[in-house]
Coordinates of C-alpha atoms and ligand atoms in Angstrom, one line a residue:
X289 CA 164.1 74.4 64.2
X290 CA 162.5 76.0 60.7
X291 CA 164.6 79.5 59.4
X292 CA 163.9 80.0 56.4
X293 CA 159.7 79.8 56.2
X294 CA 159.2 82.3 52.9
X295 CA 156.4 84.2 52.4
X296 CA 155.3 82.7 49.8
X297 CA 155.6 84.5 46.4
X298 CA 153.0 87.1 45.0
X299 CA 151.7 85.5 41.6
X300 CA 150.7 88.7 40.0
X301 CA 152.4 91.9 39.8
X302 CA 152.5 96.0 41.6
X303 CA 152.2 98.3 39.4
X304 CA 156.1 99.3 39.6
X305 CA 157.3 95.3 38.5
X306 CA 154.7 95.7 36.0
X307 CA 156.1 99.5 34.1
X308 CA 159.6 97.0 35.3
X309 CA 158.4 94.7 33.5
X310 CA 157.2 96.4 30.3
X311 CA 160.3 98.5 30.1
X312 CA 162.4 94.8 29.5
X313 CA 160.0 93.7 27.1
X314 CA 160.9 96.9 25.4
X315 CA 164.5 96.7 25.1
X316 CA 164.6 99.9 27.2
X317 CA 168.0 101.0 28.5
X318 CA 169.2 98.4 26.4
X319 CA 167.4 95.7 29.1
X320 CA 169.7 96.7 31.8
X321 CA 167.5 97.5 35.0
X322 CA 169.3 99.1 38.2
X323 CA 167.5 100.4 40.8
X324 CA 168.9 102.2 44.4
X325 CA 167.8 102.9 47.5
X326 CA 169.2 105.9 48.8
X327 CA 169.5 106.4 52.6
X328 CA 170.5 109.9 54.5
X329 CA 172.7 108.1 57.1
X330 CA 171.2 110.7 59.8
X331 CA 169.1 107.7 61.4
X332 CA 168.2 104.4 61.8
X333 CA 166.1 102.2 59.4
X334 CA 162.2 101.5 60.1
X335 CA 160.0 99.6 58.7
X336 CA 159.5 102.5 56.8
X337 CA 162.5 102.1 55.1
X338 CA 162.2 98.7 55.0
X339 CA 158.9 98.6 53.1
X340 CA 160.9 101.4 50.5
X341 CA 164.0 97.9 51.2
X342 CA 161.5 95.1 49.6
X343 CA 160.1 97.7 46.8
X344 CA 164.1 98.5 45.4
X345 CA 165.9 95.5 45.9
X346 CA 163.0 93.1 45.8
X347 CA 162.0 94.0 41.6
X348 CA 165.9 93.7 41.3
X349 CA 166.0 90.3 41.9
X350 CA 162.3 89.1 40.4
X351 CA 163.6 90.7 36.8
X352 CA 167.6 90.0 37.1
X353 CA 168.8 93.3 37.8
X354 CA 170.8 95.1 40.5
X355 CA 169.6 97.0 43.4
X356 CA 172.7 98.9 45.2
X357 CA 172.7 100.7 48.4
X358 CA 173.5 104.7 48.2
X359 CA 173.8 106.7 51.1
X360 CA 172.3 109.8 50.6
X361 CA 175.2 112.1 52.8
X362 CA 174.8 115.3 51.5
X363 CA 174.5 117.3 54.5
X364 CA 177.1 116.5 57.8
X365 CA 175.0 118.2 60.3
X366 CA 173.1 114.9 61.3
X367 CA 175.0 112.5 59.3
X368 CA 177.6 109.7 61.2
X369 CA 179.0 106.3 60.1
X370 CA 177.6 104.7 63.3
X371 CA 174.3 105.5 61.5
X372 CA 176.2 104.0 57.7
X373 CA 176.5 100.9 59.8
X374 CA 173.4 99.9 61.6
X375 CA 172.1 100.2 57.6
X376 CA 173.8 98.2 56.2
X377 CA 173.6 95.4 59.1
X378 CA 169.8 96.1 58.9
X379 CA 169.8 95.8 54.8
X380 CA 171.5 92.5 55.4
X381 CA 168.9 91.5 58.0
X382 CA 166.7 91.7 56.1
X383 CA 168.2 89.4 53.4
X384 CA 168.5 91.9 50.5
X385 CA 171.9 92.0 49.1
X386 CA 173.2 94.7 47.2
X387 CA 175.5 95.4 44.3
X388 CA 177.7 98.8 45.0
X389 CA 177.9 100.8 47.2
X390 CA 178.1 104.0 46.6
X391 CA 177.9 107.4 48.1
X392 CA 176.6 110.6 47.1
X393 CA 179.7 113.0 48.0
X394 CA 181.6 110.7 46.0
X395 CA 179.9 112.9 43.2
X396 CA 180.7 116.2 45.0
X397 CA 183.5 116.6 42.8
X398 CA 181.1 116.1 40.2
X399 CA 177.9 118.0 41.7
X400 CA 180.4 121.2 41.5
X401 CA 181.9 121.3 38.2
X402 CA 178.4 120.2 36.9
X403 CA 177.3 123.7 39.2
X404 CA 180.2 125.7 37.6
X405 CA 179.0 125.1 34.4
X406 CA 175.0 125.9 34.7
X407 CA 177.1 129.1 36.6
X408 CA 178.6 129.7 32.8
X409 CA 175.3 129.1 31.1
X410 CA 173.7 131.7 33.2
X411 CA 171.6 129.0 34.5
X412 CA 172.7 129.3 38.2
X413 CA 173.5 133.0 40.6
X414 CA 174.7 133.0 43.3
X415 CA 171.8 135.0 45.9
X416 CA 173.0 136.9 49.3
X417 CA 169.3 137.0 50.8
X418 CA 168.7 134.9 54.2
X419 CA 166.5 132.1 53.9
X420 CA 163.5 134.0 55.9
X421 CA 163.7 136.5 52.3
X422 CA 164.0 133.5 49.8
X423 CA 161.0 131.8 51.4
X424 CA 159.2 135.6 51.6
X425 CA 160.0 135.9 47.6
X426 CA 158.5 132.2 46.8
X427 CA 155.2 132.7 46.1
X428 CA 152.1 130.8 46.7
X429 CA 151.0 127.6 43.8
X430 CA 148.2 130.4 42.6
X431 CA 150.9 133.2 42.5
X432 CA 153.8 134.3 41.1
X433 CA 157.1 134.2 43.3
X434 CA 159.3 137.6 42.8
X435 CA 163.1 137.4 41.3
X436 CA 165.4 137.7 43.8
X437 CA 167.8 141.5 43.0
X438 CA 170.9 139.0 42.8
X439 CA 168.8 137.0 39.8
X440 CA 171.0 139.4 37.1
X441 CA 174.6 139.5 38.9
X442 CA 177.0 139.0 36.3
X443 CA 178.4 135.6 36.0
X444 CA 182.3 136.5 36.8
X445 CA 180.9 137.7 40.9
X446 CA 178.9 134.4 41.3
X447 CA 181.5 132.4 39.9
X448 CA 184.0 134.6 42.9
X449 CA 181.7 133.9 45.1
X450 CA 180.9 130.4 44.7
X451 CA 184.6 129.9 45.4
X452 CA 183.7 132.1 48.3
X453 CA 181.4 129.7 49.9
X454 CA 183.4 127.0 49.2
X455 CA 186.7 128.5 51.6
X456 CA 185.3 128.4 54.7
X457 CA 185.4 131.6 55.4
X458 CA 181.7 132.5 55.5
X459 CA 179.3 131.6 58.3
X460 CA 176.3 128.8 57.2
X461 CA 173.0 131.1 55.8
X462 CA 174.9 133.9 54.4
X463 CA 174.8 132.9 50.9
X464 CA 173.2 130.9 49.1
X465 CA 173.7 128.8 45.1
X466 CA 170.7 128.9 42.7
X467 CA 169.8 127.5 39.8
X468 CA 168.4 130.1 37.9
X469 CA 164.8 128.9 36.5
X470 CA 161.1 130.5 36.6
X471 CA 159.8 132.5 38.9
X472 CA 156.7 132.1 37.6
X473 CA 156.2 128.5 37.1
X474 CA 153.0 127.0 39.2
X475 CA 156.0 124.2 40.1
X476 CA 157.2 125.5 43.5
X477 CA 160.5 123.6 42.7
X478 CA 161.0 125.1 39.6
X479 CA 161.0 128.6 41.3
X480 CA 164.6 129.8 41.6
X481 CA 165.5 125.9 43.6
X482 CA 168.1 126.2 46.0
X483 CA 171.5 123.4 45.1
X484 CA 174.1 124.8 47.1
X485 CA 174.5 126.0 50.5
X486 CA 177.1 126.8 53.3
X487 CA 178.0 124.0 56.3
X488 CA 180.9 124.2 58.5
X489 CA 180.9 120.9 59.6
X490 CA 183.6 118.2 59.1
X491 CA 182.0 115.3 56.6
X492 CA 181.7 111.7 57.8
X493 CA 183.7 110.7 54.4
X494 CA 185.1 114.4 53.0
X495 CA 186.7 115.6 56.4
X496 CA 186.5 119.3 55.8
X497 CA 187.4 119.2 51.7
X498 CA 184.0 120.5 51.2
X499 CA 182.1 123.5 53.0
X500 CA 179.8 123.9 49.7
X501 CA 176.9 120.9 49.9
X502 CA 174.5 120.6 47.6
X503 CA 171.0 120.0 48.4
X504 CA 168.9 116.8 48.1
X505 CA 167.7 118.3 44.8
X506 CA 171.1 118.6 43.3
X507 CA 172.2 115.9 44.4
X508 CA 169.5 112.6 44.0
X509 CA 168.5 112.3 40.2
X510 CA 172.9 113.7 39.5
X511 CA 174.4 110.6 41.4
X512 CA 171.3 108.3 39.9
X513 CA 172.7 109.9 36.5
X514 CA 176.1 109.2 37.4
X515 CA 175.7 105.2 38.9
X516 CA 173.8 104.6 35.8
X517 CA 170.6 103.8 37.6
X518 CA 167.4 102.5 35.0
X519 CA 164.6 103.4 37.9
X520 CA 164.9 105.4 40.6
X521 CA 161.8 104.6 42.9
X522 CA 161.0 106.7 46.0
X523 CA 158.1 107.7 48.2
X524 CA 155.4 109.6 47.0
X525 CA 155.8 113.4 48.6
X526 CA 158.3 113.1 45.3
X527 CA 156.0 113.6 43.3
X528 CA 156.1 117.5 42.8
X529 CA 160.0 117.2 42.4
X530 CA 160.0 114.7 39.6
X531 CA 160.4 117.7 36.6
X532 CA 163.0 119.2 38.7
X533 CA 164.9 115.5 38.4
X534 CA 164.6 115.7 34.8
X535 CA 165.4 119.0 34.5
X536 CA 168.3 119.0 35.5
X537 CA 169.7 114.9 34.2
X538 CA 168.9 117.1 30.9
X539 CA 171.2 119.5 32.2
X540 CA 173.8 117.5 32.6
X541 CA 173.3 114.5 29.4
X542 CA 174.5 118.0 27.4
X543 CA 173.2 116.8 24.0
X544 CA 173.6 113.0 24.2
X545 CA 170.6 111.6 23.5
X546 CA 169.5 110.0 26.8
X547 CA 165.9 109.7 25.9
X548 CA 165.8 105.8 26.3
X549 CA 168.6 106.1 29.1
X550 CA 168.3 108.3 31.9
X551 CA 167.1 106.6 35.1
X552 CA 163.4 107.7 35.6
X553 CA 161.4 108.3 38.9
X554 CA 158.1 106.2 40.3
X555 CA 156.5 106.9 43.2
X556 CA 154.9 104.3 45.7
X557 CA 152.7 105.3 49.1
X558 CA 155.2 105.8 52.3
X559 CA 154.2 103.1 55.5
X560 CA 152.5 105.3 58.5
X561 CA 151.7 102.8 61.1
X562 CA 149.3 103.7 63.6
X563 CA 150.3 104.5 67.0
X564 CA 154.0 104.9 66.6
X565 CA 155.7 107.1 64.5
X566 CA 158.5 107.4 61.6
X567 CA 159.8 110.5 61.5
X568 CA 163.4 110.0 61.9
X569 CA 163.6 113.4 63.9
X570 CA 161.1 112.3 66.2
X571 CA 162.9 108.4 67.2
X572 CA 166.1 110.1 67.5
X573 CA 164.5 112.5 69.7
X574 CA 163.1 109.7 71.9
X575 CA 166.6 108.1 71.8
X576 CA 169.1 110.8 73.0
X577 CA 166.0 112.0 75.7
X578 CA 166.2 108.5 77.7
X579 CA 162.4 108.2 76.7
X580 CA 163.4 104.6 75.0
X581 CA 166.2 102.3 75.7
X582 CA 167.8 103.0 72.1
X583 CA 167.0 103.0 69.2
X584 CA 167.0 99.6 69.2
X585 CA 164.1 100.0 72.0
X586 CA 161.8 97.0 71.6
X587 CA 159.3 99.2 71.2
X588 CA 160.8 101.2 68.6
X589 CA 158.9 100.9 64.7
X590 CA 162.8 100.8 63.8
X591 CA 163.9 97.7 62.5
X592 CA 166.4 96.7 64.7
X593 CA 163.5 97.5 67.6
X594 CA 161.9 94.7 65.6
X595 CA 164.6 92.7 65.8
X596 CA 165.2 92.6 69.3
X597 CA 161.5 92.4 69.7
X598 CA 161.8 89.0 68.5
X599 CA 160.5 89.7 64.6
X600 CA 162.4 87.6 61.8
X601 CA 162.9 88.7 58.6
X602 CA 160.6 87.1 56.6
X603 CA 157.4 88.2 59.2
X604 CA 158.6 92.0 58.2
X605 CA 158.3 90.8 55.0
X606 CA 155.5 88.8 55.1
X607 CA 153.6 92.5 56.4
X608 CA 155.3 94.5 53.5
X609 CA 153.5 92.0 51.4
X610 CA 150.5 91.9 52.8
X611 CA 149.9 96.0 52.7
X612 CA 151.2 96.1 49.2
X613 CA 152.6 99.5 46.8
X614 CA 149.4 101.6 45.6
X615 CA 149.7 105.4 44.6
X616 CA 147.6 106.6 47.8
X617 CA 148.7 107.3 50.9
X618 CA 147.2 105.6 53.8
X619 CA 147.7 104.8 57.6
X620 CA 148.3 101.0 58.2
X621 CA 147.3 99.7 61.2
X622 CA 149.5 97.9 63.9
X623 CA 147.4 94.9 64.7
X624 CA 148.2 93.9 61.0
X625 CA 152.4 93.7 61.4
X626 CA 151.0 91.3 64.9
X627 CA 149.1 89.5 62.6
X628 CA 152.0 88.9 60.2
X629 CA 154.5 88.5 63.1
X630 CA 151.9 86.3 64.4
X631 CA 151.8 83.8 61.4
X632 CA 155.6 84.0 60.7
X633 CA 156.2 82.8 64.3
X634 CA 153.8 80.0 65.1
X635 CA 154.8 78.6 62.0
X636 CA 158.7 78.6 62.9
X637 CA 158.2 78.6 67.1
X638 CA 160.0 76.9 69.6
X639 CA 157.5 75.3 71.7
X640 CA 158.3 76.0 75.4
X641 CA 156.8 76.2 79.1
X642 CA 157.0 79.4 80.9
X643 CA 154.7 80.8 84.1
X644 CA 155.4 84.5 84.2
X645 CA 153.2 85.2 87.7
X646 CA 154.3 82.0 89.4
X647 CA 152.0 80.5 92.3
X648 CA 153.0 77.0 93.6
X649 CA 151.2 73.6 92.7
X650 CA 151.5 70.8 94.6
X651 CA 150.5 66.9 93.9
X652 CA 150.6 65.3 96.8
X653 CA 150.3 61.6 96.2
X654 CA 152.9 61.7 93.8
X655 CA 156.1 60.7 95.8
X656 CA 158.1 63.0 97.0
X657 CA 161.8 62.7 95.7
X658 CA 160.0 61.4 92.5
X659 CA 160.5 62.3 88.2
X660 CA 159.6 62.0 85.4
X661 CA 160.3 62.9 81.7
X662 CA 157.8 63.6 79.5
X663 CA 158.0 64.3 75.8
X664 CA 157.6 67.9 74.5
X665 CA 157.0 68.6 70.9
X666 CA 159.8 71.0 69.2
X667 CA 156.2 72.9 67.1
X668 CA 153.2 71.2 65.9
X669 CA 153.6 72.5 62.8
X670 CA 156.3 70.7 61.6
X671 CA 157.3 67.6 63.1
X672 CA 160.6 67.2 61.5
X673 CA 161.6 70.1 64.5
X674 CA 161.1 67.0 67.2
X675 CA 160.7 67.1 70.2
X676 CA 162.5 67.7 73.8
X677 CA 162.2 66.9 77.3
X678 CA 160.2 68.6 80.5
X679 CA 160.6 67.1 83.6
X680 CA 157.4 66.2 85.6
X681 CA 158.3 66.4 89.8
X682 CA 156.2 67.2 92.8
X683 CA 156.0 70.6 93.5
X684 CA 155.4 72.5 90.5
X685 CA 155.0 76.4 89.3
X686 CA 151.9 77.6 87.5
X687 CA 150.0 81.1 86.5
X688 CA 148.1 82.0 89.4
X689 CA 145.5 82.9 86.9
X690 CA 144.8 79.2 86.2
X691 CA 143.5 78.8 89.7
X692 CA 140.1 80.4 91.2
X693 CA 138.1 78.9 94.6
X694 CA 135.1 80.6 93.4
X695 CA 135.0 80.2 90.1
X696 CA 132.5 80.7 87.4
X697 CA 130.7 77.7 85.1
X698 CA 133.3 78.4 82.1
X699 CA 136.3 78.6 84.2
X700 CA 137.9 75.4 82.2
X701 CA 140.7 75.5 84.8
X702 CA 142.4 74.6 88.6
X703 CA 139.5 75.3 90.7
X704 CA 138.2 72.8 94.0
X705 CA 136.9 69.1 92.8
X706 CA 137.4 70.1 89.2
X707 CA 139.8 67.7 86.8
X708 CA 142.0 69.9 85.0
X709 CA 145.4 68.6 82.0
X710 CA 148.7 69.0 83.1
X711 CA 149.9 69.6 79.0
X712 CA 152.5 66.9 78.8
X713 CA 151.2 64.9 81.9
X714 CA 148.9 63.6 83.5
X715 CA 145.5 64.7 84.6
X716 CA 145.4 65.8 87.8
X717 CA 142.1 66.8 90.5
X718 CA 142.3 70.0 92.5
X719 CA 141.9 69.8 96.0
X720 CA 142.6 72.8 97.7
X721 CA 144.7 75.9 98.7
X722 CA 145.9 76.9 101.3
X723 CA 146.4 81.1 102.5
X724 CA 147.7 83.7 104.4
X725 CA 145.9 86.2 106.7
X726 CA 145.1 88.6 103.3
X727 CA 143.7 85.9 101.8
X728 CA 146.3 86.0 99.2
X729 CA 147.1 81.9 98.0
X730 CA 150.3 80.5 98.9
X731 CA 149.9 77.0 97.9
X732 CA 147.8 74.4 95.5
X733 CA 147.1 71.1 96.2
X734 CA 146.1 68.4 93.5
X735 CA 146.1 64.7 93.2
X736 CA 146.9 63.2 89.8
X737 CA 145.6 60.7 88.8
X738 CA 148.6 57.8 87.5
X739 CA 146.9 56.9 85.0
X740 CA 145.8 59.2 82.9
X741 CA 149.6 60.2 81.6
X742 CA 150.0 61.8 77.8
X743 CA 149.6 59.3 75.6
X744 CA 148.4 56.0 77.5
X745 CA 144.9 54.8 77.4
X746 CA 143.4 55.9 80.3
X747 CA 145.0 59.9 78.8
X748 CA 141.4 59.6 76.7
X749 CA 139.6 60.2 79.7
X750 CA 138.0 64.8 78.2
X751 CA 138.9 67.2 80.9
X752 CA 138.3 70.9 79.4
X753 CA 141.6 72.3 80.2
X754 CA 144.7 71.7 80.0
X755 CA 147.3 74.7 81.4
X756 CA 151.1 74.7 81.2
X757 CA 153.2 74.4 84.5
X758 CA 157.2 73.5 84.9
X759 CA 158.2 72.0 87.8
X760 CA 159.9 73.9 90.8
X761 CA 163.8 72.5 91.3
X762 CA 163.7 72.0 87.1
X763 CA 162.6 75.4 85.7
X764 CA 165.0 78.3 85.7
X765 CA 164.3 82.2 86.5
X766 CA 163.6 84.8 84.3
X767 CA 163.0 88.2 83.5
X768 CA 159.5 88.6 80.9
X769 CA 159.8 91.9 79.9
X770 CA 156.1 93.0 77.8
X771 CA 156.0 95.8 75.4
X772 CA 152.7 98.1 74.7
X773 CA 152.4 100.4 72.0
X774 CA 155.2 102.9 72.3
X775 CA 152.2 106.0 71.8
X776 CA 148.3 107.0 73.5
X777 CA 147.0 108.1 70.2
X778 CA 146.4 106.3 66.7
X779 CA 148.4 108.9 64.5
X780 CA 150.8 111.0 66.8
X781 CA 151.7 112.3 63.8
X782 CA 148.0 113.9 63.3
X783 CA 148.3 115.1 67.2
X784 CA 148.5 118.8 67.5
X785 CA 150.2 117.9 70.7
X786 CA 154.1 117.5 71.6
X787 CA 154.6 113.7 71.3
X788 CA 156.3 113.0 73.9
X789 CA 152.6 113.6 75.9
X790 CA 151.1 110.9 73.6
X791 CA 153.8 108.2 74.7
X792 CA 151.7 105.4 76.7
X793 CA 153.2 105.2 80.0
X794 CA 152.3 101.5 79.8
X795 CA 154.5 100.5 76.6
X796 CA 157.1 98.4 79.3
X797 CA 155.5 96.0 81.7
X798 CA 158.7 94.0 83.3
X799 CA 157.8 91.2 84.9
X800 CA 160.9 90.1 87.4
X801 CA 159.7 87.2 89.0
X802 CA 158.6 84.3 86.1
X803 CA 159.5 81.3 85.8
X804 CA 160.9 79.0 82.6
X805 CA 161.9 75.5 81.7
X806 CA 165.4 74.6 81.0
X807 CA 165.3 73.8 77.5
X808 CA 164.4 77.5 77.3
X809 CA 168.1 78.4 78.3
X810 CA 169.7 79.6 75.5
X811 CA 170.6 76.5 74.7
X812 CA 168.0 76.0 71.4
X813 CA 168.6 76.0 67.9
X814 CA 166.2 79.3 66.8
X815 CA 165.8 82.5 69.0
X816 CA 162.3 82.3 68.0
X817 CA 160.3 80.6 71.1
X818 CA 156.8 80.1 71.7
X819 CA 155.9 80.4 75.6
X820 CA 152.5 78.2 75.6
X821 CA 149.4 79.6 76.0
X822 CA 150.6 82.8 76.3
X823 CA 152.8 84.3 73.1
X824 CA 156.0 84.7 71.1
X825 CA 159.3 85.6 72.5
X826 CA 163.0 85.9 72.5
X827 CA 165.6 86.6 74.1
X828 CA 166.5 90.3 74.9
X829 CA 170.1 91.2 74.1
X830 CA 171.0 91.9 77.3
X831 CA 170.3 87.9 78.2
X832 CA 172.5 85.2 79.6
X833 CA 171.9 81.7 80.6
X834 CA 172.6 83.3 84.3
X835 CA 170.4 86.0 83.9
X836 CA 167.7 85.6 81.5
X837 CA 165.6 87.7 79.7
X838 CA 162.4 87.6 77.7
X839 CA 161.2 90.1 75.6
X840 CA 157.3 89.6 74.4
X841 CA 157.1 90.2 70.7
X842 CA 153.7 89.4 70.2
X843 CA 150.9 88.1 72.1
X844 CA 148.9 84.7 70.9
X845 CA 145.9 86.8 69.8
X846 CA 145.2 90.0 69.1
X847 CA 144.4 91.4 72.3
X848 CA 143.5 95.6 71.5
X849 CA 140.4 94.0 69.1
X850 CA 138.2 93.2 71.9
X851 CA 138.6 96.9 73.8
Ligands
ATP78 P1 164.3 111.8 56.7 O1 163.3 113.0 57.4 O2 166.1 111.8 57.0 O3 164.5 112.8 54.9 P2 163.5 109.6 55.5 O4 162.2 108.6 56.0 O5 162.4 110.3 54.2 O6 163.2 110.8 56.4 P3 165.8 108.7 53.8 O7 166.6 107.9 54.8 O8 166.2 110.5 52.7 O9 164.8 109.1 55.5 O10 165.1 107.5 53.5 C1 165.6 106.6 52.6 C2 164.4 105.9 51.9 O11 163.8 105.2 52.5 C3 163.7 107.1 50.8 O12 163.4 106.8 49.2 C4 162.4 107.1 50.9 O13 161.5 107.9 50.5 C5 162.2 105.8 51.9 N1 161.1 105.8 52.7 C6 161.3 106.6 53.7 N2 160.4 106.6 55.1 C7 160.0 106.1 54.3 C8 158.6 105.1 54.9 N3 157.7 105.4 55.7 N4 157.6 104.4 53.9 C9 158.1 104.2 52.6 N5 159.7 104.2 52.1 C10 160.2 104.8 52.8
MG79 MG1 164.0 111.9 53.2

């Protein structure tokens, strides 16, 4: 099957690519281009991260640079190697390759030394106030903050206390190290930002060696600098951090003339999607509280969730390409993600037959015990994908919704007295049905026209409807899982109610009694399937040849657009 349908590359450059192109043309950074993707290993990657990945890796790829993977592991409270492993797996699945793998924790000594230097130069001090007190003194954007009573303490005192912060003797929160910058600066990030705090937890890489850990703003830019990053690309919420990013690098470079050789930060808009959340804290809560079936629940916006749901990496990249990169935050429509998936899966999926709500159809004039092999096209979008055979017989399963006893005029499916085509097989005329006492249809009867087999002369007769079917003796039972939006409201993050209350109670429907043609039983060349007339499906990770389980990736049409 077609496993690699590359999305068409855009002819024009996005605004960050334009900056990179200009810098390279100007010979900045000696013509080097180095980016990084800097996840904190405190959760699984989601589709928002995929957008950042496509940017960080994509721009390096496009201009012959290198993108490294750097784990921003400066907070041992929430970090874990499980997350490190999943992040690597997801990046590779998305189709990107990193140059090196780095960890911010590799720089703990260098960062410590730098902090000590700042203390010695009178540019940092240990503050023994509580975090509440410090927050109260921050002021507002229009009102200067208040200086801490510890701001002008002797350098020797701060040095000794900083050592003590790392000794393990002090409780968390008892003191912090702050950069001594400017409590009146209109940029709040300059008002003596906290740069070190005490965390008495074991770190997933450095163990118990450290107790004082650098804050994001004191680790990120410096890590970029140590590694030789040229373009440090991140999301818009870091715009106000940029001056501080530059400040610490200026302090760090110590007289080196780095005007043309320093990392520079550029920002693009975050991805926000309707009917879901991107916050790792909330996603973790859904997992921990058992509200979903793990990080890779097919309803989750995580990369592994999308994978289990049946998205291809190309579909995810196509979506990122569709929404583009701007300097304005927006809420993107989930329907666009689904549209990208449909377009991608239409090109790559294997067409098979499955009946999700089965009712028996008996072809009464077809000899008992007789079978016929029919050709079914694997993918009409790609002839090279070939065909496979399906078996026709006297007893078939069709969809219950495809039959009506008293049908309106425009119902071109199975109706007593009317003709309909069975896909890849014959035209049949419905002759009636058998009902249970409560009115439930138990069996439907029809007669086939032997001259009308698909591909034969007689097949040219016009009938309006074509139905899918599977042969009862030649199909396999399967469980099919239909997924809907995880949340009931368009923007759960903007809602005042607790996000748990906003979950869609009907986001998962399990259909336990479905039938699929044998060819779909996991010996196919692809995991991307189209159940004809229904939608796109894939095998769930728990599916086995003995117990088939399929996840619906997306329906054939946008069923929400009409509502
Ligand atoms: P946290 O709340 O833990 O900080 P985070 O989503 O910011 O979560 P990080 O691991 O810090 O997670 O993110 C790694 C990179 O992915 C960052 O550069 C960040 O800007 C980017 N990123 C995170 N969320 C999105 C998003 N929704 N859209 C685009 N990029 C994102
Ligand atoms: Mg972050």
